[in-house]
XYZ file of C-alpha atoms in Angstrom:
643
model
C 42.587 24.474 168.013
C 43.968 26.652 170.659
C 46.398 25.481 173.567
C 44.707 24.583 176.853
C 46.401 27.326 178.674
C 45.758 31.029 177.697
C 48.543 33.198 176.432
C 49.793 36.426 178.118
C 48.401 38.250 175.312
C 44.928 36.673 175.999
C 45.160 37.298 179.591
C 45.848 40.903 178.918
C 42.653 41.133 176.936
C 40.409 39.924 179.811
C 38.157 42.681 181.386
C 39.559 42.718 184.838
C 43.009 43.317 183.272
C 41.655 45.992 180.908
C 40.142 47.697 183.789
C 43.656 48.338 185.169
C 44.810 50.142 182.039
C 47.641 47.811 181.059
C 50.721 49.165 179.330
C 53.355 46.722 177.884
C 56.893 47.959 178.943
C 58.908 45.172 177.812
C 59.107 41.668 176.351
C 56.744 41.778 173.643
C 58.563 38.571 172.201
C 56.951 36.595 175.084
C 53.320 37.630 174.722
C 52.467 34.401 173.321
C 53.705 32.263 176.303
C 51.004 30.175 177.922
C 49.916 31.052 181.278
C 49.576 27.950 183.444
C 48.712 29.829 186.704
C 48.367 33.344 188.343
C 50.552 33.869 191.585
C 50.490 37.167 193.602
C 53.875 37.827 195.264
C 55.347 40.805 197.217
C 58.587 39.286 198.186
C 61.816 39.417 196.047
C 62.742 35.701 196.591
C 59.476 34.436 195.130
C 61.274 32.513 192.283
C 62.255 29.622 194.615
C 58.640 28.925 195.090
C 57.368 28.864 191.480
C 57.383 26.082 188.910
C 57.152 27.874 185.498
C 54.365 29.154 183.528
C 52.978 31.541 186.031
C 51.845 35.123 185.676
C 53.239 37.028 188.636
C 51.255 39.945 189.989
C 52.725 42.496 192.464
C 52.457 46.148 193.617
C 56.297 46.228 194.086
C 56.336 47.060 197.718
C 58.729 44.249 198.419
C 60.922 44.500 195.580
C 64.770 45.615 195.894
C 65.526 49.183 195.935
C 68.807 48.847 194.278
C 69.430 48.299 190.481
C 71.423 45.105 191.049
C 68.578 43.741 193.113
C 65.968 44.497 190.371
C 68.313 42.847 187.721
C 68.479 39.768 189.950
C 65.015 39.503 190.582
C 63.951 39.797 186.868
C 66.729 37.195 186.092
C 65.333 34.771 188.658
C 61.874 34.844 187.308
C 63.141 34.523 183.740
C 65.047 31.654 184.849
C 62.431 29.700 186.336
C 60.237 30.123 183.376
C 57.393 32.483 184.441
C 55.247 33.686 181.645
C 55.086 37.352 182.768
C 55.186 39.939 185.458
C 52.497 42.460 186.091
C 53.138 45.361 188.340
C 50.322 47.677 189.606
C 51.447 51.290 189.992
C 50.689 53.782 192.746
C 52.031 52.083 195.828
C 55.900 51.489 195.017
C 56.231 52.917 191.581
C 53.873 55.845 190.747
C 54.790 57.129 187.416
C 56.348 53.971 185.988
C 58.478 50.986 186.744
C 62.202 51.634 186.870
C 64.012 51.606 183.544
C 66.458 49.043 184.952
C 63.625 46.574 185.428
C 62.479 47.166 181.926
C 65.732 46.782 180.448
C 66.579 43.679 182.229
C 62.857 42.176 181.197
C 63.414 43.334 177.708
C 66.929 41.667 177.636
C 65.427 38.236 178.932
C 62.205 38.471 176.695
C 60.181 38.501 179.938
C 56.843 40.439 179.252
C 56.610 43.402 181.807
C 53.242 44.980 182.020
C 52.146 48.105 184.248
C 48.621 48.359 185.481
C 48.187 52.315 185.546
C 44.846 51.893 187.523
C 44.276 50.328 190.936
C 42.820 46.685 190.081
C 41.861 44.012 192.803
C 44.276 41.136 192.008
C 41.548 38.691 193.042
C 39.454 39.595 190.036
C 42.272 39.003 187.745
C 43.039 35.690 189.443
C 39.572 34.421 189.458
C 39.093 35.527 185.548
C 42.452 33.774 184.489
C 41.765 30.529 186.506
C 38.228 30.424 185.123
C 39.632 30.796 181.722
C 42.071 27.869 182.227
C 39.468 25.473 183.799
C 37.139 26.487 180.956
C 39.788 25.628 178.513
C 40.549 22.418 180.161
C 37.000 21.277 180.122
C 36.739 22.227 176.541
C 39.990 20.331 175.998
C 38.456 17.314 177.763
C 35.301 17.486 175.948
C 37.224 17.563 172.661
C 39.397 14.802 173.497
C 36.208 12.554 174.639
C 34.644 13.457 170.991
C 37.803 12.376 169.380
C 37.704 8.958 171.276
C 34.024 8.495 170.423
C 34.397 9.474 166.725
C 37.374 7.233 166.125
C 35.844 4.382 168.010
C 32.536 4.706 165.867
C 34.651 4.672 162.567
C 36.597 1.460 163.857
C 33.450 -0.464 164.587
C 31.711 0.721 161.346
C 34.959 -0.405 159.492
C 35.322 2.993 157.660
C 37.887 3.392 154.946
C 40.979 5.348 155.082
C 39.545 8.291 153.133
C 36.734 8.553 155.632
C 39.308 8.460 158.858
C 41.508 11.120 157.188
C 38.218 13.278 156.441
C 37.139 13.063 160.048
C 40.534 13.848 161.235
C 40.715 17.039 159.185
C 37.313 18.036 160.347
C 37.961 17.577 164.010
C 41.349 19.439 163.586
C 40.451 22.032 161.066
C 44.034 21.241 159.657
C 45.189 19.390 156.490
C 45.780 15.655 156.870
C 47.613 13.286 154.530
C 48.172 9.689 154.825
C 51.044 8.229 152.808
C 52.778 4.853 152.221
C 56.544 4.084 153.240
C 57.312 5.226 149.699
C 55.932 8.661 150.411
C 52.923 8.153 148.052
C 49.698 9.722 149.113
C 47.229 7.229 149.852
C 44.367 9.675 151.145
C 44.274 13.425 151.984
C 42.012 16.091 152.925
C 42.936 19.760 152.413
C 40.619 21.117 155.269
C 39.481 23.792 152.785
C 42.933 24.669 151.556
C 44.148 24.241 147.919
C 44.848 20.292 147.334
C 47.131 21.335 144.291
C 49.541 23.281 146.643
C 49.124 20.807 149.451
C 50.287 17.708 147.066
C 52.512 19.638 144.679
C 56.088 17.861 144.969
C 54.835 16.000 147.859
C 57.253 12.927 147.814
C 60.356 15.370 148.017
C 58.603 17.458 150.587
C 57.610 14.562 152.796
C 61.228 13.324 152.824
C 62.325 16.361 154.392
C 59.909 15.856 157.192
C 61.835 13.870 159.814
C 60.298 14.030 163.384
C 62.161 12.607 166.437
C 59.945 9.564 167.816
C 57.039 7.541 166.525
C 54.549 10.542 167.085
C 56.482 13.825 167.054
C 56.199 17.524 165.714
C 58.496 18.678 163.014
C 58.847 22.360 164.009
C 60.913 23.152 160.704
C 58.175 22.030 158.506
C 55.056 22.505 160.811
C 53.959 19.027 160.339
C 52.642 16.681 163.270
C 53.529 13.228 162.228
C 52.691 9.581 163.665
C 53.757 6.293 162.133
C 50.749 4.108 161.144
C 51.091 0.221 161.717
C 50.573 -2.546 163.985
C 52.226 -5.653 165.444
C 55.659 -4.015 164.782
C 55.028 -3.521 160.995
C 54.571 0.179 160.155
C 52.991 0.594 156.601
C 52.704 4.382 156.467
C 52.661 7.787 158.141
C 49.674 10.132 159.042
C 50.701 13.842 158.749
C 48.747 16.876 160.250
C 49.965 20.390 159.282
C 49.380 22.678 162.443
C 49.363 26.234 161.473
C 50.905 27.330 164.737
C 54.421 26.554 163.928
C 57.090 25.679 161.331
C 56.718 27.358 157.814
C 53.274 28.630 158.781
C 54.268 30.495 162.158
C 54.661 34.138 162.083
C 58.515 34.574 162.744
C 58.107 37.791 164.884
C 55.157 38.551 167.093
C 53.158 41.513 166.322
C 53.459 44.621 168.726
C 50.546 45.508 170.621
C 48.345 48.099 168.618
C 47.618 51.467 170.012
C 44.330 52.111 172.215
C 42.261 55.122 172.051
C 44.775 56.992 174.556
C 47.814 56.197 172.310
C 49.236 53.531 174.489
C 49.465 49.971 173.326
C 46.181 47.952 173.832
C 46.438 44.127 173.759
C 43.003 43.671 172.609
C 42.871 46.008 169.637
C 43.338 44.779 166.184
C 43.377 41.330 164.734
C 44.082 38.320 167.218
C 47.767 37.225 167.069
C 48.646 33.786 165.767
C 49.112 30.750 167.881
C 52.657 30.696 169.464
C 55.260 28.434 167.640
C 56.321 25.323 169.830
C 54.472 22.160 170.566
C 50.959 21.653 169.058
C 48.044 21.291 171.430
C 47.848 17.855 173.323
C 44.423 17.071 171.713
C 45.900 17.343 168.327
C 48.510 14.636 169.361
C 45.747 12.497 170.794
C 43.721 13.045 167.523
C 46.444 11.916 165.129
C 47.429 9.005 167.227
C 43.812 7.741 167.595
C 43.216 8.225 163.664
C 46.411 6.151 163.003
C 45.271 3.429 165.433
C 41.963 3.453 163.622
C 43.967 3.123 160.220
C 46.089 0.252 161.547
C 43.010 -1.710 162.917
C 41.038 -1.449 159.622
C 44.227 -2.516 157.826
C 44.347 -5.656 160.086
C 40.607 -6.339 159.706
C 41.055 -6.058 155.779
C 44.488 -7.766 155.615
C 43.034 -10.681 153.757
C 41.530 -8.353 151.151
C 43.321 -6.182 148.511
C 46.222 -3.968 149.635
C 45.167 -0.234 150.568
C 47.080 1.146 147.307
C 45.060 -1.219 145.349
C 41.932 0.082 147.099
C 42.752 3.495 146.121
C 43.294 2.452 142.493
C 39.954 0.806 142.456
C 38.307 3.953 143.833
C 40.014 5.913 140.788
C 39.124 3.527 138.232
C 35.628 3.273 139.471
C 35.272 6.938 139.507
C 36.464 7.255 135.903
C 33.663 4.434 134.863
C 30.761 6.003 136.741
C 31.683 9.719 136.906
C 31.620 9.579 140.662
C 34.754 11.929 140.914
C 35.602 14.915 138.691
C 38.461 14.094 136.199
C 40.913 16.692 137.675
C 40.525 15.261 140.955
C 41.065 11.562 139.718
C 44.281 13.007 137.906
C 45.570 14.584 141.169
C 44.818 11.637 143.375
C 46.588 9.489 140.728
C 49.594 11.535 140.490
C 50.089 11.691 144.316
C 49.815 7.926 144.115
C 52.770 7.888 141.570
C 50.666 7.403 138.484
C 50.622 10.428 136.122
C 47.680 10.523 133.653
C 47.894 14.071 132.525
C 49.427 14.491 129.027
C 49.593 10.924 128.567
C 48.393 8.292 125.767
C 45.890 6.411 127.724
C 44.592 2.641 127.011
C 41.963 0.885 128.756
C 42.561 -2.898 129.282
C 40.179 -5.467 130.823
C 41.744 -8.884 131.988
C 39.276 -11.645 133.024
C 38.885 -15.595 132.866
C 36.941 -16.794 130.099
C 34.513 -18.655 132.390
C 33.111 -17.366 135.571
C 32.963 -20.827 137.273
C 36.469 -21.725 138.549
C 35.918 -25.198 137.856
C 35.819 -24.508 134.172
C 39.159 -23.116 134.307
C 40.686 -25.512 136.710
C 40.344 -24.664 140.374
C 43.664 -23.622 142.218
C 44.852 -26.686 144.217
C 45.288 -24.941 147.436
C 41.626 -23.896 147.452
C 40.516 -27.650 147.047
C 37.033 -28.053 145.584
C 35.384 -24.905 144.350
C 33.480 -23.060 147.022
C 32.204 -19.530 147.935
C 35.724 -18.476 148.452
C 37.289 -19.819 145.042
C 35.735 -16.879 143.142
C 37.360 -14.042 145.153
C 40.580 -15.900 145.576
C 41.083 -16.582 141.810
C 40.117 -12.779 141.078
C 42.806 -11.781 143.657
C 45.388 -14.046 142.000
C 44.541 -12.484 138.710
C 44.931 -9.114 140.032
C 48.306 -9.910 141.488
C 49.276 -11.536 138.168
C 48.394 -8.395 136.460
C 50.461 -6.225 138.901
C 53.483 -8.439 138.426
C 53.136 -8.059 134.534
C 52.946 -4.219 134.854
C 56.047 -4.258 137.160
C 57.866 -6.605 134.831
C 57.261 -4.504 131.879
C 57.887 -1.226 133.702
C 54.366 0.308 132.546
C 52.472 2.885 134.490
C 48.839 2.347 135.137
C 45.838 2.357 137.406
C 44.793 -1.203 138.095
C 42.347 -3.160 140.274
C 39.478 -5.311 140.191
C 36.323 -3.466 138.782
C 33.829 -6.257 139.775
C 33.527 -9.885 140.647
C 35.160 -11.065 137.543
C 37.294 -8.431 135.780
C 40.428 -6.715 136.586
C 40.815 -3.219 134.798
C 43.826 -1.379 133.755
C 44.362 2.208 132.521
C 47.763 2.282 130.802
C 49.400 5.603 130.804
C 51.981 5.587 127.941
C 54.256 8.525 126.933
C 52.888 8.656 123.240
C 50.641 6.626 121.010
C 53.392 5.156 118.957
C 54.257 3.077 122.076
C 50.887 1.533 122.326
C 51.146 -1.732 120.246
C 54.528 -2.425 121.696
C 53.488 -1.841 125.320
C 50.157 -4.077 125.026
C 52.160 -6.754 123.335
C 54.779 -6.704 126.162
C 52.060 -6.578 128.847
C 50.020 -9.268 127.538
C 53.106 -11.630 127.057
C 54.187 -11.012 130.581
C 50.795 -11.579 131.920
C 50.509 -14.860 130.228
C 53.684 -15.881 131.733
C 52.641 -14.704 135.262
C 49.248 -16.357 135.254
C 50.521 -19.562 133.317
C 47.596 -19.513 130.847
C 48.594 -22.654 129.282
C 48.873 -25.919 131.366
C 52.297 -27.037 132.433
C 51.830 -30.491 131.081
C 51.261 -29.123 127.587
C 54.571 -27.043 127.578
C 57.582 -29.047 126.391
C 59.937 -26.832 128.430
C 58.346 -27.639 131.654
C 60.769 -29.051 134.278
C 60.719 -32.580 134.943
C 59.931 -34.151 138.337
C 62.475 -36.629 139.991
C 60.629 -39.588 138.457
C 61.022 -38.147 134.890
C 57.358 -37.000 134.672
C 56.229 -33.654 134.087
C 54.430 -31.666 136.735
C 50.690 -30.848 136.693
C 51.273 -27.598 138.296
C 53.337 -24.410 137.623
C 54.835 -22.362 140.284
C 53.635 -18.835 140.313
C 55.645 -15.639 141.521
C 55.380 -15.055 145.081
C 52.326 -12.891 146.378
C 52.704 -9.462 148.149
C 52.940 -11.109 151.441
C 55.870 -13.580 150.388
C 53.628 -16.601 150.075
C 53.615 -18.672 146.802
C 50.530 -20.188 144.800
C 51.661 -23.243 143.109
C 48.622 -24.431 141.316
C 47.841 -22.029 138.364
C 49.191 -24.450 135.718
C 46.478 -27.258 136.590
C 44.779 -28.664 133.460
C 41.207 -27.043 133.031
C 38.534 -29.432 133.865
C 36.294 -30.318 130.894
C 32.887 -28.551 130.784
C 29.796 -30.785 131.640
C 28.297 -29.764 128.449
C 29.836 -28.221 125.454
C 26.883 -26.514 123.520
C 29.095 -26.409 120.431
C 30.116 -30.051 119.273
C 33.681 -30.656 118.222
C 34.347 -30.594 114.520
C 34.743 -33.865 112.894
C 38.233 -35.375 113.200
C 39.330 -32.728 115.795
C 41.057 -34.152 118.839
C 39.611 -33.459 122.315
C 40.963 -30.388 123.713
C 42.696 -29.257 120.347
C 42.779 -25.508 119.680
C 40.945 -24.778 123.215
C 41.132 -21.281 123.792
C 43.292 -19.712 126.698
C 41.380 -19.418 130.045
C 42.512 -15.615 130.434
C 41.228 -12.915 128.073
C 43.023 -9.692 127.495
C 40.985 -6.890 125.954
C 42.094 -3.458 125.134
C 39.837 -0.474 123.967
C 40.805 2.229 121.667
C 43.775 4.670 122.884
C 42.781 8.285 123.828
C 44.786 11.157 124.182
C 43.124 12.763 127.362
C 41.859 11.600 130.774
C 38.246 12.944 129.822
C 38.101 10.306 127.226
C 39.452 7.488 129.397
C 36.112 6.205 130.042
C 35.384 5.437 126.625
C 38.503 3.304 126.240
C 37.658 1.487 129.659
C 34.074 0.858 128.651
C 35.041 -0.408 125.020
C 37.786 -2.675 126.508
C 34.978 -4.141 129.099
C 32.672 -4.648 125.969
C 35.346 -6.473 124.084
C 36.352 -8.708 127.019
C 32.475 -9.849 127.401
C 32.292 -10.352 123.588
C 35.319 -12.370 123.473
C 34.151 -15.020 125.910
C 32.297 -16.488 122.832
C 35.198 -16.250 120.552
C 37.017 -19.589 120.391
C 40.304 -17.935 119.149
C 43.193 -17.764 121.583
C 44.238 -14.338 120.813
C 47.046 -12.453 122.743
C 44.935 -9.481 122.756
C 41.399 -8.824 121.746
C 40.712 -5.488 120.092
C 37.489 -3.888 118.559
C 38.229 -5.401 114.996
C 38.198 -8.914 116.529
C 34.535 -8.642 117.825
C 32.742 -10.609 115.112
C 29.041 -11.484 114.658
C 29.068 -13.569 117.923
C 30.529 -10.524 119.820
C 28.280 -8.057 118.486
C 25.448 -10.196 119.450
C 26.876 -10.311 122.826
C 27.110 -6.798 123.291
C 23.440 -6.393 122.141
C 22.098 -9.249 124.258
C 20.014 -6.822 126.516
C 18.420 -5.303 123.557
C 14.718 -6.173 123.518
C 14.529 -6.307 119.848
C 17.283 -8.982 119.757
C 15.425 -11.027 122.367
C 12.260 -10.912 120.415
C 13.986 -12.003 117.248
C 15.371 -15.016 119.027
C 11.970 -15.907 120.339
C 10.265 -15.393 117.127
C 12.857 -17.682 115.358
C 13.435 -20.304 117.918
C 10.578 -19.970 120.536
C 8.803 -22.886 119.157
C 11.826 -25.236 119.191
C 12.597 -24.208 122.646
C 9.158 -24.917 123.953
C 9.211 -28.400 122.350
C 12.757 -29.049 123.954
C 11.166 -27.940 127.394
C 8.312 -30.510 127.017
C 10.705 -33.228 125.821
C 14.029 -32.762 127.604
C 15.371 -36.121 126.291
C 15.363 -35.223 122.687
C 17.035 -31.629 122.657
C 16.450 -30.848 119.150
C 18.155 -27.434 119.579
C 21.610 -29.270 119.868
C 20.748 -31.192 116.544
C 19.913 -27.772 114.707
C 23.252 -26.283 116.096
C 25.304 -29.297 114.846
C 23.691 -29.030 111.302
C 24.299 -25.257 111.066
C 27.846 -25.327 112.400
C 28.728 -28.004 109.828
C 27.608 -25.682 107.176
C 24.431 -27.886 106.441
C 26.489 -30.904 105.589
C 24.231 -33.469 106.985
C 26.821 -36.388 107.129
C 29.282 -34.314 109.000
C 26.549 -32.916 111.252
C 25.329 -36.473 111.964
C 28.872 -37.622 112.877
C 29.459 -34.568 114.962
C 25.956 -35.230 116.901
C 26.819 -38.952 117.365
C 23.612 -40.025 115.501
C 23.122 -42.207 112.488
C 22.154 -40.454 109.480
C 18.506 -41.756 109.057
C 17.858 -40.644 112.876
C 19.650 -37.289 112.083
C 17.535 -36.759 108.902
C 14.400 -37.587 110.736
C 15.318 -35.057 113.592
C 15.898 -32.376 110.930
C 12.551 -32.987 109.285
C 10.836 -32.589 112.820
C 12.689 -29.429 113.450
C 11.423 -28.097 109.992
C 7.958 -28.897 111.097
C 8.226 -27.383 114.493
C 9.738 -24.074 113.085
C 7.724 -24.144 109.811
C 11.276 -23.434 108.064
C 12.821 -24.961 105.061
C 16.252 -26.137 106.392
C 17.592 -26.368 102.887
C 17.074 -22.679 102.004
C 20.192 -20.551 102.679
C 18.316 -17.420 103.960
C 16.312 -19.570 106.523
C 19.367 -21.313 107.911
C 21.165 -18.032 108.139
C 18.279 -16.434 110.210
C 18.353 -19.475 112.484
C 22.034 -19.414 113.013
C 21.982 -15.824 113.939
C 19.073 -16.508 116.354
C 21.407 -19.463 117.917
C 24.177 -17.186 118.477
C 22.063 -14.563 119.937
C 20.628 -16.933 122.202
C 23.970 -18.061 123.362
C 24.949 -14.466 123.986
C 21.769 -14.074 126.011
C 22.349 -17.200 127.990
C 25.901 -16.128 129.000
C 26.084 -13.855 131.921
């Protein structure tokens, strides 16, 4: 974006000025000063009537005749801050302006230009004023577009990445959004190299110290504004303006020579914008972008944090290939998570049951409702984050769907894998209090000597506490697998949280395989009744394998072939449920007495049911191979019915 007002250099390039054969005599250092207005003067004390920023036109007929008077005239103009002085030759000065005037202008850095051909000043005035008005209208239209664009983004609830992208597109400059720790949350290089933009960002950002909430740091060339609302800033938005700081040209280029050998201000390449303050519309743009980001943060304040959203974007990108791996690595590094040249391990954490009631709903949520699932997942994600902080592990982590929290651990080498996973899983179990407080002998006593039925969780990110995770799990309405004979109710019940880890990989391009493997293991472990600290691939038995293959048409066809007749019978006789009888018989190793006790039936009644099942399925339930086939079909049916 160019400034609202044209510079002296741009004015000298206008046709009415070029018609006068301009020649720069002195003050080339001030050619990039903005011209606020054009003023024609023929008296020596004109400075008292000026306000600064004017381009003064004169024929010189009223200027002092002595050297001291000319020096004072130039000094007064420079003191008031005029942009330049243009003198038409022919009436007072024929061959050129006096040397003393040129020397004084050079000493004060005031551009002094001769017009060697007669030129109507009115044409210059009209051209410059038209340029100024046109630039102001352009600025006004651009400002209106900025307001309209960011208003639409606010209404649409656009994310930080889209807001930053639009800011970069409107300004044509690189834009970076960072948190208070100087970690990059979103960026757009505006066509430049992202690697160069983000290289050593934290150290570079800490050197950018503008004065004020929105200000320009001339030393670094960054326009900065705070991002936040209600007196709570949570980040900064930075825009790199190429007109100043490290990107500005230290010395203005001299005017190249024209056809006659004299300097021609319009020949050659255009000069860079002048160092100083960025255009007003850039300040408006960055402040509107910051307010849009702050508003979006307020709207989403009850959702996951902004850093967690970026984590989720990167994890999802690895799972569905929506971003190049190199860009994922670059964005993760800018967020403080180095994934390159690291040993990576995918981990998935989930509750064993999707229904919150089956794991025990948090007390502050009351009865399970539509909000219970998202709140429970958010609490699990917070527990995972706390476990990572406690064990000082570096990782990308966020919820990857409605039930699972994903983690991509970045370890220095493969030798640390087992130790890191064990430490993380142990810390996570403590954080989410997987076992009920009433079952732990070390649980603190209440004042009346009883043990509490809840355990206090660590504080959330907002400082609040959730004191309900340790509640005893509610018993399921229907347990498809009867308890083993002689086993006490609840004994050996698996933990409510499953931690599954994939195989470690040595590069980011293989990270998806580890994440997908961990996700499959977590799904399969839901059918496993063991309460393992970490589930790995070797722990996935037959039930887990069938769970992974539950969507395979050939497995479903096998189930229908083996059990279809019995399922149809149960559908017509819902009070009998012979499938549960068959399940009890097979799970008790074909021990009919133990199976009858587990099914709470008398032995004659149980034997009669077994005979009926044999007739329905046309199978010999005393044959090992037939029972094996039916048992596999039952496991596959359970896998198919488990979402």
